[in-house]
Short mmCIF file of C-alpha atoms and ligand atoms in Angstrom, two decimals:
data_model
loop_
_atom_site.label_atom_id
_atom_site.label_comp_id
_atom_site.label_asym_id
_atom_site.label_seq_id
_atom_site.Cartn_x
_atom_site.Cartn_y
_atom_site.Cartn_z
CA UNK P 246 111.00 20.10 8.71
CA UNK P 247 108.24 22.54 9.91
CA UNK P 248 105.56 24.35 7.70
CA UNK P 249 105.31 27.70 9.66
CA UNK P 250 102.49 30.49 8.25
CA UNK P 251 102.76 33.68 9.08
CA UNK P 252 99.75 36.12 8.11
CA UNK P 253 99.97 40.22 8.39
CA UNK P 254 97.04 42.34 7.84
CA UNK P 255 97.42 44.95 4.60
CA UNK P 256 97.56 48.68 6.37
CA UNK P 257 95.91 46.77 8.95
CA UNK P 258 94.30 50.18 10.69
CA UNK P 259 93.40 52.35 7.70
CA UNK P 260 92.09 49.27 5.91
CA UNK P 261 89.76 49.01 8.77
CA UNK P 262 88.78 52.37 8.12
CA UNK P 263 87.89 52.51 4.60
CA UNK P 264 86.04 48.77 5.47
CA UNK P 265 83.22 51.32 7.75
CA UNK P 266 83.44 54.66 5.89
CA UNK P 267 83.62 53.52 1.95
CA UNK P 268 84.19 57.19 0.77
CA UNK P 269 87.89 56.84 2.33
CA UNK P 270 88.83 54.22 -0.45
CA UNK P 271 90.90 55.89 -3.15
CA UNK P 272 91.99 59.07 -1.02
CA UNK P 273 95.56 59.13 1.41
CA UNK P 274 94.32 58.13 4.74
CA UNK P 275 96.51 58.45 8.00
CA UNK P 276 95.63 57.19 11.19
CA UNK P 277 96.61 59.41 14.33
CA UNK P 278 96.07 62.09 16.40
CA UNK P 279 95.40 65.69 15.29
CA UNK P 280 99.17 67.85 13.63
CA UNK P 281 98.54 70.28 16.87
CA UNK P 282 99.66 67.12 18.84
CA UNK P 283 102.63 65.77 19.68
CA UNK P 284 100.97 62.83 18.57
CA UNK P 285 102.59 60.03 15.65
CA UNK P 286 100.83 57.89 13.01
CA UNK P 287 99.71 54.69 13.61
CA UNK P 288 99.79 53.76 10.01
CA UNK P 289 98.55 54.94 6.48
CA UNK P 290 97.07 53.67 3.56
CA UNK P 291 99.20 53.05 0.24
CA UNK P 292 97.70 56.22 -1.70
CA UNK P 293 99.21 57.96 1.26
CA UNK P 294 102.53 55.81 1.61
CA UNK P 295 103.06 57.28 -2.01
CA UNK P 296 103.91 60.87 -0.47
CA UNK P 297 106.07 59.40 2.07
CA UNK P 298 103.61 59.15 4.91
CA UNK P 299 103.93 56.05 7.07
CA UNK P 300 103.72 54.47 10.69
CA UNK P 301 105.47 56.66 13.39
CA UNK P 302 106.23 59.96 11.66
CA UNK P 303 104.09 63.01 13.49
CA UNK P 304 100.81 63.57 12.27
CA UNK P 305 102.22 66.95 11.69
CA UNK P 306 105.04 66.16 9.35
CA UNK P 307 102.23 63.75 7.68
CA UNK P 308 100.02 66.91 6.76
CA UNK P 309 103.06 68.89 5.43
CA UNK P 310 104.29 65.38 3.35
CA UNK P 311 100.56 65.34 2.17
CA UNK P 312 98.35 68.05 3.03
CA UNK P 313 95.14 66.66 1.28
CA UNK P 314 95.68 63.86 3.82
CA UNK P 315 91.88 62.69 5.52
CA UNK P 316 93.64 61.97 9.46
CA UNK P 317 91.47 59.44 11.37
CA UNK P 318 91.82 58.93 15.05
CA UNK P 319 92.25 55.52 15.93
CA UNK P 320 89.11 53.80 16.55
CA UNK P 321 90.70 50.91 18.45
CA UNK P 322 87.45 49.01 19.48
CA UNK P 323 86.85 48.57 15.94
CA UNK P 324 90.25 46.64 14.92
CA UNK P 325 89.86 44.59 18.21
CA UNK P 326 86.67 43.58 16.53
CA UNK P 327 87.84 42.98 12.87
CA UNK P 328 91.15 40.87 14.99
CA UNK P 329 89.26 38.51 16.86
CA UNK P 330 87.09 37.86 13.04
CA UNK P 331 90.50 37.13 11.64
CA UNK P 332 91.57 35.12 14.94
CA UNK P 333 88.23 32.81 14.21
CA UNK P 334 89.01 32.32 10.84
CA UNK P 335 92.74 30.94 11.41
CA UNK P 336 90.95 29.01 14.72
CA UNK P 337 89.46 26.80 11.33
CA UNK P 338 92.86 25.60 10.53
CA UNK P 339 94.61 25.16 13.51
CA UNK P 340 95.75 25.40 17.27
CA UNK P 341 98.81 26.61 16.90
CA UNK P 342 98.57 30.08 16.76
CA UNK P 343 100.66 32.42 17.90
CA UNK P 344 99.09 36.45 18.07
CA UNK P 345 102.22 38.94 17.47
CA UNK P 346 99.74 42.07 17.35
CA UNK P 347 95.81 42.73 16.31
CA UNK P 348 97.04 42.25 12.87
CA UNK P 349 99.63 39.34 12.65
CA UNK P 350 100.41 35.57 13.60
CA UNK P 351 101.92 32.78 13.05
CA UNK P 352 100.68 29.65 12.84
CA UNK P 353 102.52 26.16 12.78
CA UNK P 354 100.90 23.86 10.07
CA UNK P 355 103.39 21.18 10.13
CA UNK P 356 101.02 18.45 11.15
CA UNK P 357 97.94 19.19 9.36
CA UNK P 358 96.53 16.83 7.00
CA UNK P 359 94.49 19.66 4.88
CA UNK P 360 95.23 20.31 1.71
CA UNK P 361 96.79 17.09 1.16
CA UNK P 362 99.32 18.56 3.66
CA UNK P 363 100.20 22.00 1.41
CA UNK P 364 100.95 24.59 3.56
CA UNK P 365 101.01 27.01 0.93
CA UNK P 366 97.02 25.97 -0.48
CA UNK P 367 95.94 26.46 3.31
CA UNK P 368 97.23 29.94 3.42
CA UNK P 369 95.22 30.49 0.33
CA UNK P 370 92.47 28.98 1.59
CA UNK P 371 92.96 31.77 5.08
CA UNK P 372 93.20 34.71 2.13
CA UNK P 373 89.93 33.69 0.74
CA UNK P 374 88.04 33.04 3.89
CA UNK P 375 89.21 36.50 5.49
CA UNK P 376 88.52 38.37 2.86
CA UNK P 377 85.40 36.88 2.22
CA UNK P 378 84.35 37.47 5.40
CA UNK P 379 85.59 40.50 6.81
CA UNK P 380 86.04 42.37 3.15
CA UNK P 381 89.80 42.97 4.39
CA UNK P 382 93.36 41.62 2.57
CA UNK P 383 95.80 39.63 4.41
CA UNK P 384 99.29 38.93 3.82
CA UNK P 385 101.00 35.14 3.96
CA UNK P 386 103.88 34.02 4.21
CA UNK P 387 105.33 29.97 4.12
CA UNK P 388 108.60 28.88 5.15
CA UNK P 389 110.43 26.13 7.69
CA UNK P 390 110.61 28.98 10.40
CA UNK P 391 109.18 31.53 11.95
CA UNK P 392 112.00 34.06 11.01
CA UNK P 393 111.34 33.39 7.01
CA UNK P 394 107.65 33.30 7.02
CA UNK P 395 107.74 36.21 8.33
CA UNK P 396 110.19 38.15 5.85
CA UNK P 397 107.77 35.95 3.23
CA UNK P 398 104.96 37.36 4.10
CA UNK P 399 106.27 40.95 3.43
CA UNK P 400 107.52 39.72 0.03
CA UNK P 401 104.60 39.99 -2.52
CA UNK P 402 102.36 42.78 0.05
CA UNK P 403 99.56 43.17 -0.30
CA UNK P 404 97.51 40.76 -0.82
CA UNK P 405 100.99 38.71 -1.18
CA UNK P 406 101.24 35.06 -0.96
CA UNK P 407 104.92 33.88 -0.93
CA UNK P 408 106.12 30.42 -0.11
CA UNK P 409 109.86 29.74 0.55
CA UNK P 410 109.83 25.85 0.60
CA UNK P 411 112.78 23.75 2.00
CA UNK P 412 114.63 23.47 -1.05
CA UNK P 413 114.73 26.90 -1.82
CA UNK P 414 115.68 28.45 1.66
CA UNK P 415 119.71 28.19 0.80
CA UNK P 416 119.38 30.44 -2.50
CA UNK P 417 116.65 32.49 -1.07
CA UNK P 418 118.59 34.00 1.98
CA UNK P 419 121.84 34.59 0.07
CA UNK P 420 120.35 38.01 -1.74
CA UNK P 421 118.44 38.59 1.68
CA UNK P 422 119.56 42.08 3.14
CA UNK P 423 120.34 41.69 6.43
CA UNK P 424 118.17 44.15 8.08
CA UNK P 425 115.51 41.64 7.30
CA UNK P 426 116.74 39.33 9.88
CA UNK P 427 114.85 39.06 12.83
CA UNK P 428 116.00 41.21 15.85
CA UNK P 429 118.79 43.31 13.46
CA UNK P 430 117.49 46.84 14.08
CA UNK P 431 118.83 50.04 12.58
CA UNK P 432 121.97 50.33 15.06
CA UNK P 433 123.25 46.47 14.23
CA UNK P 434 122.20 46.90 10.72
CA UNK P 435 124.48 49.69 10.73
CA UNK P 436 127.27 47.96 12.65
CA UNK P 437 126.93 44.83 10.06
CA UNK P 438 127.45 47.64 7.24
CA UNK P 439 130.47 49.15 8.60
CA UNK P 440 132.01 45.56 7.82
CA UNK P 441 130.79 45.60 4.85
CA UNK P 442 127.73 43.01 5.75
CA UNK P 443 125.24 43.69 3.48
CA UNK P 444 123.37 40.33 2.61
CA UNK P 445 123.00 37.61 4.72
CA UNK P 446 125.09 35.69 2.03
CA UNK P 447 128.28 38.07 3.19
CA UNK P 448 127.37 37.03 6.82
CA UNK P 449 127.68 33.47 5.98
CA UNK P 450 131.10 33.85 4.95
CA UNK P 451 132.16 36.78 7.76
CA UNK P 452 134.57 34.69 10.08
CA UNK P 453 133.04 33.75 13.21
CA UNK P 454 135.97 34.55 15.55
CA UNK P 455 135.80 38.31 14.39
CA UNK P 456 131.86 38.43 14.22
CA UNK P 457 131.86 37.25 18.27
CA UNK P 458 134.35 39.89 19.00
CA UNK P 459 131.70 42.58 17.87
CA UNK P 460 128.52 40.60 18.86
CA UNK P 461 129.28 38.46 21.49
CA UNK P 462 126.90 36.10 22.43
CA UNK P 463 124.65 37.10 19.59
CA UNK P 464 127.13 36.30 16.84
CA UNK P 465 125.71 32.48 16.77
CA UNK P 466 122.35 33.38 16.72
CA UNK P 467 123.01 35.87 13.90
CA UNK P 468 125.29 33.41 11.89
CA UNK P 469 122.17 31.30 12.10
CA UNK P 470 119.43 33.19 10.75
CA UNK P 471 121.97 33.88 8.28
CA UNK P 472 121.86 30.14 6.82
CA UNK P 473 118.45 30.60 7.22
CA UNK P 474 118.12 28.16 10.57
CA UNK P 475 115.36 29.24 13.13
CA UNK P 476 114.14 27.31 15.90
CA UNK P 477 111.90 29.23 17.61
CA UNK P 478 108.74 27.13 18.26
CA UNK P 479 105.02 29.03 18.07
CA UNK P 480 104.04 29.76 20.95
CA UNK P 481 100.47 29.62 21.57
CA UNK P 482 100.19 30.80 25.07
CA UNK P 483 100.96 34.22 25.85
CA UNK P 484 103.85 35.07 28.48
CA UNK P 485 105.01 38.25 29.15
CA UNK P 486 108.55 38.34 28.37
CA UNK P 487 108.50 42.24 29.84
CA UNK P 488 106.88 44.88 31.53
CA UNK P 489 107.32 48.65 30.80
CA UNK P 490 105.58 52.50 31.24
CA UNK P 491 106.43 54.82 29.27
CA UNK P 492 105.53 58.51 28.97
CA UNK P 493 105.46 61.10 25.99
CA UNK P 494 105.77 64.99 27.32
CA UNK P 495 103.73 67.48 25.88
CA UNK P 496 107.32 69.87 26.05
CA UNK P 497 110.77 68.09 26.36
CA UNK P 498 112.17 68.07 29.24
CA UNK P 499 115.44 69.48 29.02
CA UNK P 500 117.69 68.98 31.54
CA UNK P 501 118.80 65.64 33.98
CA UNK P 502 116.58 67.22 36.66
CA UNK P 503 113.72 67.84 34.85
CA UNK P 504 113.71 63.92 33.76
CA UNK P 505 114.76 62.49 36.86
CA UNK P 506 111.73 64.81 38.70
CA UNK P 507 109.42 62.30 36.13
CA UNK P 508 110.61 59.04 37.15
CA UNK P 509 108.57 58.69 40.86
CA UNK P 510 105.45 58.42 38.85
CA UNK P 511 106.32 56.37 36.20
CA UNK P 512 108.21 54.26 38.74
CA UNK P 513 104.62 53.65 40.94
CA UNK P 514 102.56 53.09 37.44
CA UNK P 515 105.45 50.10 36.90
CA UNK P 516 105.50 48.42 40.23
CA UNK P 517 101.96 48.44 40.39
CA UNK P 518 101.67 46.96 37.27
CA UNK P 519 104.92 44.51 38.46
CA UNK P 520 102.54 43.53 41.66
CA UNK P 521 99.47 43.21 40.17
CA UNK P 522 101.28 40.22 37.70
CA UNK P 523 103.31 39.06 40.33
CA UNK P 524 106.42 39.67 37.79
CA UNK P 525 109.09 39.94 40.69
CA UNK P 526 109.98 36.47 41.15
CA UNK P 527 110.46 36.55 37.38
CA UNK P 528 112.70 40.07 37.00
CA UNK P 529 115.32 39.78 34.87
CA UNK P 530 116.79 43.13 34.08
CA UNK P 531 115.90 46.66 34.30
CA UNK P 532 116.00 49.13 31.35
CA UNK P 533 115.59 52.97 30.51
CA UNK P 534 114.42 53.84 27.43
CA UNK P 535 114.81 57.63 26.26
CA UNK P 536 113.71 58.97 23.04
CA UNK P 537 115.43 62.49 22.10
CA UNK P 538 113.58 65.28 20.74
CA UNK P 539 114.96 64.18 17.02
CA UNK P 540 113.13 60.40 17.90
CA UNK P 541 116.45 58.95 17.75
CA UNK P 542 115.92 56.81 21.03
CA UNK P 543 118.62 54.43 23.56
CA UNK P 544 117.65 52.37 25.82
CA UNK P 545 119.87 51.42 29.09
CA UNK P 546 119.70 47.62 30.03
CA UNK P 547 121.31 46.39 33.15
CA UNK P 548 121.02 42.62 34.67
CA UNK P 549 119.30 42.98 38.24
CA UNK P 550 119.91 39.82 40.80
CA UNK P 551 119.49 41.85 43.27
CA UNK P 552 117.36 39.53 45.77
CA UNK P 553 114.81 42.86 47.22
CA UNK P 554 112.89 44.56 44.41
CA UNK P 555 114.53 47.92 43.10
CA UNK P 556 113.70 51.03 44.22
CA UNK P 557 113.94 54.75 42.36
CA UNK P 558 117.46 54.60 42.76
CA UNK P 559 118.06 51.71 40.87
CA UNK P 560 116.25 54.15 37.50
CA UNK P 561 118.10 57.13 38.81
CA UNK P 562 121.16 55.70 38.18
CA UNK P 563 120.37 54.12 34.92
CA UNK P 564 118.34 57.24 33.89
CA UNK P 565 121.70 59.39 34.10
CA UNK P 566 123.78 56.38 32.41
CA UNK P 567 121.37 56.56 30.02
CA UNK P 568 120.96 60.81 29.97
CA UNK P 569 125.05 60.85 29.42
CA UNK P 570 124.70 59.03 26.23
CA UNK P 571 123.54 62.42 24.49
CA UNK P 572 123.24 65.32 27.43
CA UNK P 573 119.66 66.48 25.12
CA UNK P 574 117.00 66.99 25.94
CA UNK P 575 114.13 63.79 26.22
CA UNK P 576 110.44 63.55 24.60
CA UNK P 577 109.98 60.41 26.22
CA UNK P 578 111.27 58.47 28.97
CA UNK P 579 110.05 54.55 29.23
CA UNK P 580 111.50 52.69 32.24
CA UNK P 581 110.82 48.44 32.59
CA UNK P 582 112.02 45.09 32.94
CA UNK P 583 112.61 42.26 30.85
CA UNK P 584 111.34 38.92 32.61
CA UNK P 585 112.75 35.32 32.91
CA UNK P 586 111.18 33.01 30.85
CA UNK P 587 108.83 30.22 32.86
CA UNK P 588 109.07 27.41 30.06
CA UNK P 589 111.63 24.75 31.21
CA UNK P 590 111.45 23.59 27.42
CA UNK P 591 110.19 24.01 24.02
CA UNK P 592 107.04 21.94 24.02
CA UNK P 593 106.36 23.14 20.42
CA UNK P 594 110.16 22.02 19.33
CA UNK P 595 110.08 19.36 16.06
CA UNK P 596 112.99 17.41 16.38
CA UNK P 597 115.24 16.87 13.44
CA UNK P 598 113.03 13.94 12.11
CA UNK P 599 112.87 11.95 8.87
CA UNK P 600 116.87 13.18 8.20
CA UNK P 601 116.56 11.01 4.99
CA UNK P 602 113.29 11.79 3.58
CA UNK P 603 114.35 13.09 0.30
CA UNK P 604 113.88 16.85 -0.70
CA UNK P 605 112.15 16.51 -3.41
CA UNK P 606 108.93 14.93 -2.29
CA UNK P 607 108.95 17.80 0.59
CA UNK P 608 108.48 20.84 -2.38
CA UNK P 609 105.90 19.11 -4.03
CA UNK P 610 103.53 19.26 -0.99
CA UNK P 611 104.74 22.18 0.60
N1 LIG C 156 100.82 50.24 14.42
C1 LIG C 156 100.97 51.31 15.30
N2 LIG C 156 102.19 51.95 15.41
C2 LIG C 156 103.25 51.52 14.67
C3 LIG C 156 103.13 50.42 13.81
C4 LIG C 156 101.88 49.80 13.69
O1 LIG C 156 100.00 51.70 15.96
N3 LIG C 156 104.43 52.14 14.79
C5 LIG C 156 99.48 49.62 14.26
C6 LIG C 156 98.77 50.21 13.06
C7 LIG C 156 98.87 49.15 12.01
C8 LIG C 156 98.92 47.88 12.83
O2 LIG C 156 99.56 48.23 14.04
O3 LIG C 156 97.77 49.18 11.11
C9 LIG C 156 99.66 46.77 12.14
O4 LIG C 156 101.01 47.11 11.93
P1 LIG C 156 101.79 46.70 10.63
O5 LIG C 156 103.22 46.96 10.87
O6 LIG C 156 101.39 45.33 10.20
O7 LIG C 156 101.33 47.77 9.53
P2 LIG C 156 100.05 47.80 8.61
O8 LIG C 156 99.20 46.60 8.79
O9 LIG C 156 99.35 49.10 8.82
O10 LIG C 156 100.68 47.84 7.16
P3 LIG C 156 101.32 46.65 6.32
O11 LIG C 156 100.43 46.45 5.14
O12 LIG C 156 102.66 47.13 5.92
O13 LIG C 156 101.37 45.44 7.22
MG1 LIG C 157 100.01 44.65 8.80
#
């Protein structure tokens, strides 16, 4: 059984503000480009989150949620700085770190003798030492996997330390809405709710034969997370798993012609970034990603095995699949690939070891 941590910054950017200009602390802070922008938050503090303002809306609906909002422009050097502090700290405990972002990581403490082997007193011990040091809170989360540290670590925010031990994991996931589960965005969520799939405990019992019919392949996987099983090892070095451009328009552009005249320049921006990794050997499949002007957004995937690389045509075509989905006009278009894995196996994998150790003796030193 692994001990996997996973740690998530509190309003990772805004904190970062308040940390270098005091006088923010107290007030709704929003970080993102000016309302006369097309531009969208980054993230807000809580006294802001209060009003409704939060990651992604436009900083313009932000001011009319909150109009004594203070907007900051992200100050990205800064939170590089603050990450690689953080990074240091966890660097104390252990190799096996896996970055998902500035703000967030996972780390796989199953071997570590510290703390008498307590997973849980070492992610206090990464709370104290990053807040001592860098005057910021951090979220933690415990659990086997990386799929329940992860929704632990959201539990008690901020400042949160949860710990889902072994024993618990069966009770704990039965409440669990499913649009916690790892990979279940808004459009599955919704397709899980249509069948009246609202807790992970109702996906337990949905019949498998009917679930594959609506998921395919993915049914397994989701059945899985379901029970609570995840064996996704940490990863601690980085592969790209995809490579994408994407552009926002200052005006949407309103018609199939008018997006298809933007794809020759995002198309050289992605093959030049494609070269420069050597990422062809590795493609995968190709994808279009459009986001409407309501920021409801669909994105086209289509397996390429195709031995040449693809040319414009190959996003012309997808770009209209994709454009026939709605017929409205686009604020974005993002075209990309998703790449083959290189890893021929799972270095990080624990095998299913010590079957009989009893459970007991696990949740005391967890
Ligand atoms: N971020 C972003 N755009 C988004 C989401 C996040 O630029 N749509 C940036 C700003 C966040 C940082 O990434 O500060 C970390 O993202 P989180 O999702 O962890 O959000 P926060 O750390 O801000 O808040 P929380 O306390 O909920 O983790
Ligand atoms: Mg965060």
């Amino acid at each position: 059984m692994r001990k996997i941590i996973h740690v998530d910054m509190d309003c990772f950017y805004a904190a970062v503000e308040e940390k270098y200009n005091p006088q923010l602390k107290g007030k709704p802070v929003g970080i993102g480009g000016p309302p006369n922008t097309r531009s969208v938050l980054c993230t807000a503090n809580y006294e802001a989150r209060k009003f409704g303002v939060r990651a992604a809306i436009p900083s313009s609906q932000a001011m009319r949620l909150c109009p004594q909002l203070i907007l900051i422009p992200p100050h990205f050097d800064l939170y590089k700085k603050e990450s690689q502090a953080i990074r240091g700290i966890l660097e104390i405990f252990t190799s096996l770190i896996e970055p998902l972002s500035l703000d967030e990581a996972y780390l796989d403490v199953s071997d570590s003798n510290l703390f008498a082997g307590s997973a849980t007193l070492l992610a206090k011990e990464i709370k104290r030492l990053v807040k001592l040091e860098t005057g910021l809170t951090i979220s933690a989360g415990v659990a086997p996997n990386k799929f329940l540290s992860k929704v632990a670590s959201d539990w008690r925010k901020p400042d949160g330390l949860f710990t889902i031990a072994p024993h618990q994991v069966e009770s704990f996931v039965k409440a669990l809405p499913i649009e916690k589960i790892f990979g279940v965005g808004r459009v599955t969520a919704q397709h899980l709710h249509e069948k009246g799939i609202k807790t992970c405990l109702d996906l337990q019992n949905y019949p498998d034969k009917e679930l594959q019919q609506h998921f395919g392949s993915r049914a397994l996987e989701l059945k899985r997370y379901a029970f609570g099983i995840d064996d996704r090892p940490v990863r601690t070095s980085f592969e790209r798993k995809s490579v994408n451009v994407e552009e926002t328009f200052n005006a949407d552009r309103k018609t199939l012609q008018d997006a298809i005249n933007e794809l020759p320049s995002l198309f050289e921006d992605w093959t030049e970034r494609m070269s420069r990794g050597s990422y062809f050997s590795r493609l995968k499949s190709l994808q279009v990603k459009l986001k409407f002007a309501d920021f409801e957004q669909t994105t086209l995937e289509q397996v390429f095995a195709e031995s040449q690389p693809p040319t414009l045509k190959h996003f012309e075509a997808l770009l209209e699949k994709a454009w026939s989905r709605r017929n409205d006009p686009v604020r974005l278009i993002g075209l990309g690939a998703k790449l083959k894995s290189t890893a021929t196996k799972d270095i990080n994998k624990q095998e299913e070891q010590n079957l009989e150790s009893p459970q007991l003796q696990m949740a005391l030193s967890y």
